[in-house]
Short mmCIF file of C-alpha atoms in Angstrom, two decimals:
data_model
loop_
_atom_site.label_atom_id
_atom_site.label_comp_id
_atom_site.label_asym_id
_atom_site.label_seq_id
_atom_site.Cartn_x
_atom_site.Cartn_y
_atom_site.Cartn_z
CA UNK A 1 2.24 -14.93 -77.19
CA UNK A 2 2.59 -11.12 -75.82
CA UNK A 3 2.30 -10.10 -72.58
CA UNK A 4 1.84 -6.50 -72.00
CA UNK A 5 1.95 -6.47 -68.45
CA UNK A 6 0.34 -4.14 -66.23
CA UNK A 7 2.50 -1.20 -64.59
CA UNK A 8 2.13 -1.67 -60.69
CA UNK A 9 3.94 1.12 -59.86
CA UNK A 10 2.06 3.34 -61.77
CA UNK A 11 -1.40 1.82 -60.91
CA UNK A 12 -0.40 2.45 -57.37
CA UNK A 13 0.76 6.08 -58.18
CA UNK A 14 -2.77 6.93 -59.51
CA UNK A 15 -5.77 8.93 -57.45
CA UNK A 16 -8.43 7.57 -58.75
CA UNK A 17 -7.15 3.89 -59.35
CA UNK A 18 -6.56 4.00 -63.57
CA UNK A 19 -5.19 1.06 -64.47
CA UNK A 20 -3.46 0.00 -67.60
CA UNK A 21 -4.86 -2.65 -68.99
CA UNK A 22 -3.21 -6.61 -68.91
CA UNK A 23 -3.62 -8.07 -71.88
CA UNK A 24 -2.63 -11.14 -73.48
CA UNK A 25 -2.61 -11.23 -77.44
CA UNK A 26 -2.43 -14.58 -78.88
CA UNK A 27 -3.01 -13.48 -82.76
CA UNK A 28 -0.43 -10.99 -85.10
CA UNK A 29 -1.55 -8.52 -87.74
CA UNK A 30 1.27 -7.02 -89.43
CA UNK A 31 1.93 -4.32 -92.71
CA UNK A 32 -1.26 -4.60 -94.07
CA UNK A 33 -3.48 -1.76 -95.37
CA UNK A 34 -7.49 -1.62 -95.01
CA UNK A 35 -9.87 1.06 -96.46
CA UNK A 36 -13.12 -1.21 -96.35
CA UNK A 37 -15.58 -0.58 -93.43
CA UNK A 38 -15.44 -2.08 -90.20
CA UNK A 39 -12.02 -3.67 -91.95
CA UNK A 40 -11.59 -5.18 -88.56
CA UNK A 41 -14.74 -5.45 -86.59
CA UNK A 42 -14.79 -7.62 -83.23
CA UNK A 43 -11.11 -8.17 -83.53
CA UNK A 44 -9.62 -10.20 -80.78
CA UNK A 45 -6.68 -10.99 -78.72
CA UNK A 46 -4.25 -9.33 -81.78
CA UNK A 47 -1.40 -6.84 -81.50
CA UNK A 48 -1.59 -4.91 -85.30
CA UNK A 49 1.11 -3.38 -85.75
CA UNK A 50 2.40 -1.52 -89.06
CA UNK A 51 -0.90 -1.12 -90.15
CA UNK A 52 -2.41 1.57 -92.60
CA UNK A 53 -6.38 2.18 -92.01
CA UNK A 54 -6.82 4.47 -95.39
CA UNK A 55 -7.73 4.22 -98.86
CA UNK A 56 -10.31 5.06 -101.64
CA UNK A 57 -13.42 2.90 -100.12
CA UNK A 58 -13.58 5.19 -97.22
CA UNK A 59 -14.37 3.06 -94.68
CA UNK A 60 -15.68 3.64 -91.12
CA UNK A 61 -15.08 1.71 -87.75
CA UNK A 62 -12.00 -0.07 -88.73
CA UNK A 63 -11.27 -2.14 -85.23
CA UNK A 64 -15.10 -1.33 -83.45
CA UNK A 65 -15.97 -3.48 -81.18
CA UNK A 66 -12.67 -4.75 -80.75
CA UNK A 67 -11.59 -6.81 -77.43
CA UNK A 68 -7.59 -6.85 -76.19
CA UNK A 69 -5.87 -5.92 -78.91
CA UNK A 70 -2.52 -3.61 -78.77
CA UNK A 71 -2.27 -1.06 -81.84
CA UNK A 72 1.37 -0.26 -82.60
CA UNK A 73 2.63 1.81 -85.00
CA UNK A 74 0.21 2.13 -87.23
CA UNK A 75 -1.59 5.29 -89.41
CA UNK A 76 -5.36 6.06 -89.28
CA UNK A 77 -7.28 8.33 -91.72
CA UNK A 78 -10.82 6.73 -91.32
CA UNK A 79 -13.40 7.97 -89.39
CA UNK A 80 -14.22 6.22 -86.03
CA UNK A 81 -11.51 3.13 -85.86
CA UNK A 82 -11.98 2.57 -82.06
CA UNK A 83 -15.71 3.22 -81.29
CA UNK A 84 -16.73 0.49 -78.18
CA UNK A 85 -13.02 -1.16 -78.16
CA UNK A 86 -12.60 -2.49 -74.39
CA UNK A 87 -8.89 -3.39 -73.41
CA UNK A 88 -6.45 -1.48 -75.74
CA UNK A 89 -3.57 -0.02 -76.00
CA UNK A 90 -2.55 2.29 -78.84
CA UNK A 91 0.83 3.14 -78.87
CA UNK A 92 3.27 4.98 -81.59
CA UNK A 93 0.42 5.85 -83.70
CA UNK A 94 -0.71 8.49 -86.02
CA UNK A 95 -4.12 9.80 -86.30
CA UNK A 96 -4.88 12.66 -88.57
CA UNK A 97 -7.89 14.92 -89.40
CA UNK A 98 -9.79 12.49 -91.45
CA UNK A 99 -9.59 10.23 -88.27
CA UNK A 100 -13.28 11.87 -87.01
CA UNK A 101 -14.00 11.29 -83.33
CA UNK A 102 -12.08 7.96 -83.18
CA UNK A 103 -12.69 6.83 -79.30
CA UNK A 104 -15.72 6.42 -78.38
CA UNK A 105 -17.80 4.60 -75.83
CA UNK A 106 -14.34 3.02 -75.43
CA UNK A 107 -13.15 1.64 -72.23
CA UNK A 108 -10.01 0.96 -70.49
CA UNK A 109 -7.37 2.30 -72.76
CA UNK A 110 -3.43 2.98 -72.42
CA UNK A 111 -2.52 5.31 -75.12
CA UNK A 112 1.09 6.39 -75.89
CA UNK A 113 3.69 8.09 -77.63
CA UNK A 114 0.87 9.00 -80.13
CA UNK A 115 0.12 12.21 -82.42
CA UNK A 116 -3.53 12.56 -82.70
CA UNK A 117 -5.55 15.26 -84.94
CA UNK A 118 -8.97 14.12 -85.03
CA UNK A 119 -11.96 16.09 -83.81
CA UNK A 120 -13.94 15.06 -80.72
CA UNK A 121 -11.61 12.55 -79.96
CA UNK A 122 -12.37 10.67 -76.63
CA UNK A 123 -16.22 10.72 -75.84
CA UNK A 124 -17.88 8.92 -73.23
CA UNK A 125 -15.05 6.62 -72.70
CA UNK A 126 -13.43 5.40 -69.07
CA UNK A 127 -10.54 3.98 -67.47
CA UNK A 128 -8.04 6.03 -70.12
CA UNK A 129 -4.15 6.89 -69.37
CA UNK A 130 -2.55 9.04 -71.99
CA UNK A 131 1.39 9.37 -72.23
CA UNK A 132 3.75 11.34 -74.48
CA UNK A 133 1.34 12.34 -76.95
CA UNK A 134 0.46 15.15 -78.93
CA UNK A 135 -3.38 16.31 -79.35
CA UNK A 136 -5.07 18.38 -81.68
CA UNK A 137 -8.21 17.88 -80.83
CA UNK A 138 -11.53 20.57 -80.53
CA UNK A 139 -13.91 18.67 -77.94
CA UNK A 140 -11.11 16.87 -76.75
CA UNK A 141 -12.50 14.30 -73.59
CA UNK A 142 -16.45 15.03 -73.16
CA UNK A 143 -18.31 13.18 -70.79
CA UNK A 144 -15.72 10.96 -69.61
CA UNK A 145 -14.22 9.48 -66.35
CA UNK A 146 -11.10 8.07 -64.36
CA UNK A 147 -8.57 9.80 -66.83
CA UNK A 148 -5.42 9.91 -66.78
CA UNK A 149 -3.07 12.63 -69.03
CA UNK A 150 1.24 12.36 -68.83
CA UNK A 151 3.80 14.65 -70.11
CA UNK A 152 1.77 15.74 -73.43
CA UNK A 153 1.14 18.63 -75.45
CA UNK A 154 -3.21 19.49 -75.95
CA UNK A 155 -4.54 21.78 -78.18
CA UNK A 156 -8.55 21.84 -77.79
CA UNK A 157 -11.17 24.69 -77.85
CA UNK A 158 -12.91 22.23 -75.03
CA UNK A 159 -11.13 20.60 -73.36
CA UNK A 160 -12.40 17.69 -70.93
CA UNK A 161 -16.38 19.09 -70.55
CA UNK A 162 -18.66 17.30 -68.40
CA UNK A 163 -15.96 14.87 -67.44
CA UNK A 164 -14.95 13.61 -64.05
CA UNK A 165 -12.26 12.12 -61.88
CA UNK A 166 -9.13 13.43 -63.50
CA UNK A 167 -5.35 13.60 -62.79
CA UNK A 168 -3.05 15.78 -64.86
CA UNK A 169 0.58 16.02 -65.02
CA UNK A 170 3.25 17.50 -66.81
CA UNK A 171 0.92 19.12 -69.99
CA UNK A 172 0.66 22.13 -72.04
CA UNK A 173 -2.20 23.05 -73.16
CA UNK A 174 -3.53 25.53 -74.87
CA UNK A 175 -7.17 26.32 -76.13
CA UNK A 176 -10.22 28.25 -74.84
CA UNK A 177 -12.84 26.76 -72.99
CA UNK A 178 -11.48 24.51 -70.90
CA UNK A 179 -12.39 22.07 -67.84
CA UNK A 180 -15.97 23.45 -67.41
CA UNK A 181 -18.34 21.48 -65.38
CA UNK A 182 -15.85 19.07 -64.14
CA UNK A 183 -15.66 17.23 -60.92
CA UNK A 184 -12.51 15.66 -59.26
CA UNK A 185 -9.87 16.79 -60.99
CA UNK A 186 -5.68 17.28 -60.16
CA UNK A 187 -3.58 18.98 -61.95
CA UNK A 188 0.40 19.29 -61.56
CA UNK A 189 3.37 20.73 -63.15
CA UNK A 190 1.72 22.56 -66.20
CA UNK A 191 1.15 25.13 -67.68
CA UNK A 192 -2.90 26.05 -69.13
CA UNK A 193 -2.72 28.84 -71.61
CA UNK A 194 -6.78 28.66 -71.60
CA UNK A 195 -9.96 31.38 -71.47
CA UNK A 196 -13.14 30.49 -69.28
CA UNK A 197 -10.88 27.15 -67.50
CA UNK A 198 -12.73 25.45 -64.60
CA UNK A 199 -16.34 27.29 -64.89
CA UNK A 200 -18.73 25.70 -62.91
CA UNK A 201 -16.29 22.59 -61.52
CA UNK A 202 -16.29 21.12 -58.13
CA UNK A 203 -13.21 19.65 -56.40
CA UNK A 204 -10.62 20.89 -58.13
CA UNK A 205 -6.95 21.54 -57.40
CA UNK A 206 -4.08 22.77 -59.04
CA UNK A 207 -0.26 22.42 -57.93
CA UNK A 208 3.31 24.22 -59.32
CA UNK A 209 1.27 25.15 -62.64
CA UNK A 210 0.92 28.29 -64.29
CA UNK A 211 -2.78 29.49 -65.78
CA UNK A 212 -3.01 32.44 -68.17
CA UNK A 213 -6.14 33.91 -69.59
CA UNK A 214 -9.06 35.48 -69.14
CA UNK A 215 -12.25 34.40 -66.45
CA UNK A 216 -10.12 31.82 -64.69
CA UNK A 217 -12.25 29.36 -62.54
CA UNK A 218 -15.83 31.71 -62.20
CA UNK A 219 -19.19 30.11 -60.77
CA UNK A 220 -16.38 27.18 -59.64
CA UNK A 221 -16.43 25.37 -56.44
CA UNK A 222 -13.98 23.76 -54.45
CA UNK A 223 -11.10 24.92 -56.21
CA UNK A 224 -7.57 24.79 -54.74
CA UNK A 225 -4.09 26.73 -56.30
CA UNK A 226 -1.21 25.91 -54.51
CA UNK A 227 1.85 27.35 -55.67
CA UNK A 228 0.42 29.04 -59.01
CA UNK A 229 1.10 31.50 -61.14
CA UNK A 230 -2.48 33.62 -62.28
CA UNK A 231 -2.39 35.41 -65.29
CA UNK A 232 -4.66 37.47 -66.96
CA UNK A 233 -7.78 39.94 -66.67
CA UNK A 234 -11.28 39.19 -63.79
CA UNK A 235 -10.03 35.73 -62.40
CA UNK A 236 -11.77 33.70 -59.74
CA UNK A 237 -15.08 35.36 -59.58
CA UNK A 238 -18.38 33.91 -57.75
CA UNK A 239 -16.50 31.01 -56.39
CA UNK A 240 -17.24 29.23 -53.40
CA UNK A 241 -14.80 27.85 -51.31
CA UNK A 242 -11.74 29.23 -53.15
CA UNK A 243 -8.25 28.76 -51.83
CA UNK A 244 -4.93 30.11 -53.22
CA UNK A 245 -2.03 28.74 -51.29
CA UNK A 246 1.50 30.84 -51.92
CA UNK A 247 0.40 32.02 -55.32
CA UNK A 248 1.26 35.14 -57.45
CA UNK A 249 -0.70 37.18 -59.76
CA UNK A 250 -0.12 39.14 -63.25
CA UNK A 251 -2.32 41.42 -64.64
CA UNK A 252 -5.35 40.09 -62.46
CA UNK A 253 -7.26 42.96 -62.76
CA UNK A 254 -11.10 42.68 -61.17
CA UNK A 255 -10.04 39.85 -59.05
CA UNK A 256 -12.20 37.53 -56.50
CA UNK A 257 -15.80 39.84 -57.26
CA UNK A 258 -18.28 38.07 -54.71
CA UNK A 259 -16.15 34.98 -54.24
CA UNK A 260 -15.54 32.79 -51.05
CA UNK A 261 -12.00 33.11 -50.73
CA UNK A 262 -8.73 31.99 -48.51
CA UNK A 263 -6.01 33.54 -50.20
CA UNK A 264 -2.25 34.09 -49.93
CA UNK A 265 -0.55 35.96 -52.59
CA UNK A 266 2.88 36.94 -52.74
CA UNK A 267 3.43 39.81 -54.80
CA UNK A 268 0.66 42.81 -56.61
CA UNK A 269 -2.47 42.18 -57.54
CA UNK A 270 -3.65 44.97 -59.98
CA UNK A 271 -7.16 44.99 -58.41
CA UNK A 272 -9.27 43.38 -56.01
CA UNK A 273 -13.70 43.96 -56.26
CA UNK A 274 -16.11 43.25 -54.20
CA UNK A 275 -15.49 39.96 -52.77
CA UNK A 276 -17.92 38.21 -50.55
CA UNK A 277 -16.14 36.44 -47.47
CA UNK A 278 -12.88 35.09 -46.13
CA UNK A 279 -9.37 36.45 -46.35
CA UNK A 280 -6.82 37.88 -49.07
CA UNK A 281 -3.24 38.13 -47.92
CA UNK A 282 -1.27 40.04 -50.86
CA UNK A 283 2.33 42.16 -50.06
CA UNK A 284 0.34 44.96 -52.63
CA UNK A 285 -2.35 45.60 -54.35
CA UNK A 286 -3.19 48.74 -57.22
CA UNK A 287 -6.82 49.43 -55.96
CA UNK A 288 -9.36 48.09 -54.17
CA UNK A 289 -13.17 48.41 -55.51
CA UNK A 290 -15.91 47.76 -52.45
CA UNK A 291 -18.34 49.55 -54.67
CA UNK A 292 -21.95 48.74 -56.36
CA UNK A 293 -21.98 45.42 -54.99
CA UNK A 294 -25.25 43.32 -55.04
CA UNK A 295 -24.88 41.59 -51.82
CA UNK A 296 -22.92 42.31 -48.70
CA UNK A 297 -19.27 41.43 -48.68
CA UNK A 298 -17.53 40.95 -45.58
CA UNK A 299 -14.09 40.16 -47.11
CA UNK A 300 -10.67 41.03 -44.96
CA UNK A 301 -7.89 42.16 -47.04
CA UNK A 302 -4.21 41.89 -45.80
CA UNK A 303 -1.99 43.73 -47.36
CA UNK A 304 1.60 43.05 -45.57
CA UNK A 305 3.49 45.92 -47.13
CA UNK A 306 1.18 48.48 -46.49
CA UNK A 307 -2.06 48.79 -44.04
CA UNK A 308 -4.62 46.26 -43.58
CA UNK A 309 -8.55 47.02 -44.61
CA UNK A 310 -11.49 45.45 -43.44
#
């Protein structure tokens, strides 16, 4: 029998109470190679491990439907192997580009030390943690909740839509259009090389990460940056309730345009437009615009090494 135990410390480490799951396998599949469809449907209470889902027959949903079983080690290049599984773990695996959106609809999942490059993986699937692994993956995470993502490299032109209660730390990432319409989620100790991130979220905060491109965070609310680096051109625009907590900026031209905003900013920002309400605290700043505005902004800017404007 194998016991893969569940990680207290790490349960208790977690915001929004992802677990990994206990299971108990009492059956072994080793070194075998499937290519028929659903090669392993409703599989139970099994670890596979050196396993090979490939071949000429082309078959779909290799393990769907599958209940406690621990995946180890094995190579996938089958469209959707994992669709409804409920208590897995996938560990050591590969997953290439014929592996077409292979989570889905799946729940409570531990996944780790994996290399996955299969579009629209993880869809409508819950209770996830994700260690060590490397994704290449456009539509990476829709409509999902209670994730969890560990030291691992992302590459995804969305990243995460539509999906709630998050925690993030120790990724790079890089893609486009990423965390949109989000709610609940904490990031830590990475770094987002992303265009359009966090449009439209609510509750959202950010910690010792840097975030470089273009839009950052517009029509978001609820969004927190506490000890971030900014980069890149017309961030942080129509928010409400913005905060920026010892931050700097680069090349943040256009910045804050009829946003509610508490900010302090060490360092320049390039420019500063039009916004709404609140506070910016900056040592510098290249211009400020309070021009063709829409609506009234009330905004006090602090600037510490020169003069302060109202």
């Amino acid at each position: 029998m194998i016991d893969i135990a569940q990680n207290s410390a790490l349960q208790n480490s977690n915001l929004f109470k992802v677990q990994q799951p206990q299971l108990k396998t009492i059956n072994v599949i080793e070194n075998k190679t499937y290519d028929e469809e659903r090669a392993l449907y409703n599989v139970k209470d099994t670890y596979i491990k050196n396993c090979t889902f490939a071949g000429p027959r082309d078959g779909e949903s290799s393990l769907k439907e599958s209940r406690n079983i621990v995946v180890d080690s094995c190579n996938f290049s089958l469209r959707y192997p994992l669709w409804h599984s409920q208590k897995y773990i996938l560990k050591n695996s590969n997953l290439d580009e014929k592996t077409r959106a292979p989570i889905w609809y799946a729940n409570d999942g531990y996944i780790d030390s994996c290399k996955i490059e299969s579009v629209k993986c993880l869809r409508e699937c819950h209770n996830i943690i994700i260690n060590n692994s490397t994704i290449i993956s456009p539509e990476f995470g829709w409509k999902c909740s209670d994730i969890e993502i560990n030291n691992s490299t992302i590459d995804s032109v969305y990243m995460l839509f539509g999906t709630n209660n998050v925690k993030i730390n120790n990724i790079r990432f890089s893609g486009k259009y990423s965390f949109q319409y989000m709610e609940n989620l904490s990031i830590n100790n990475s770094y987002l090389d992303t265009k359009d991130a966090f449009w439209h979220s609510k509750n959202v905060t950010v910690k010792n990460s840097t975030l470089k491109g273009e839009y950052l965070a517009w029509f978001s609310e609820g969004l927190t940056l506490i000890n971030c680096k900014i980069i890149g051109t017309q961030p942080l625009c129509y928010c409400k309730n913005l905060k920026l907590i010892n931050c700097t900026m680069e090349g943040t031209d256009l910045s804050f345009e009829y946003s509610e905003v508490e900010a302090s900013i060490n360092g320049h920002i390039d420019s500063i437009k039009n916004p709404k309400s609140g506070k910016i605290t900056v040592d510098s700043v290249g211009e400020i615009i309070l021009e063709d505005s829409i609506m009234e902004n009330n905004a006090q800017i602090i600037i510490r090494k020169e003069k302060n404007i109202n």
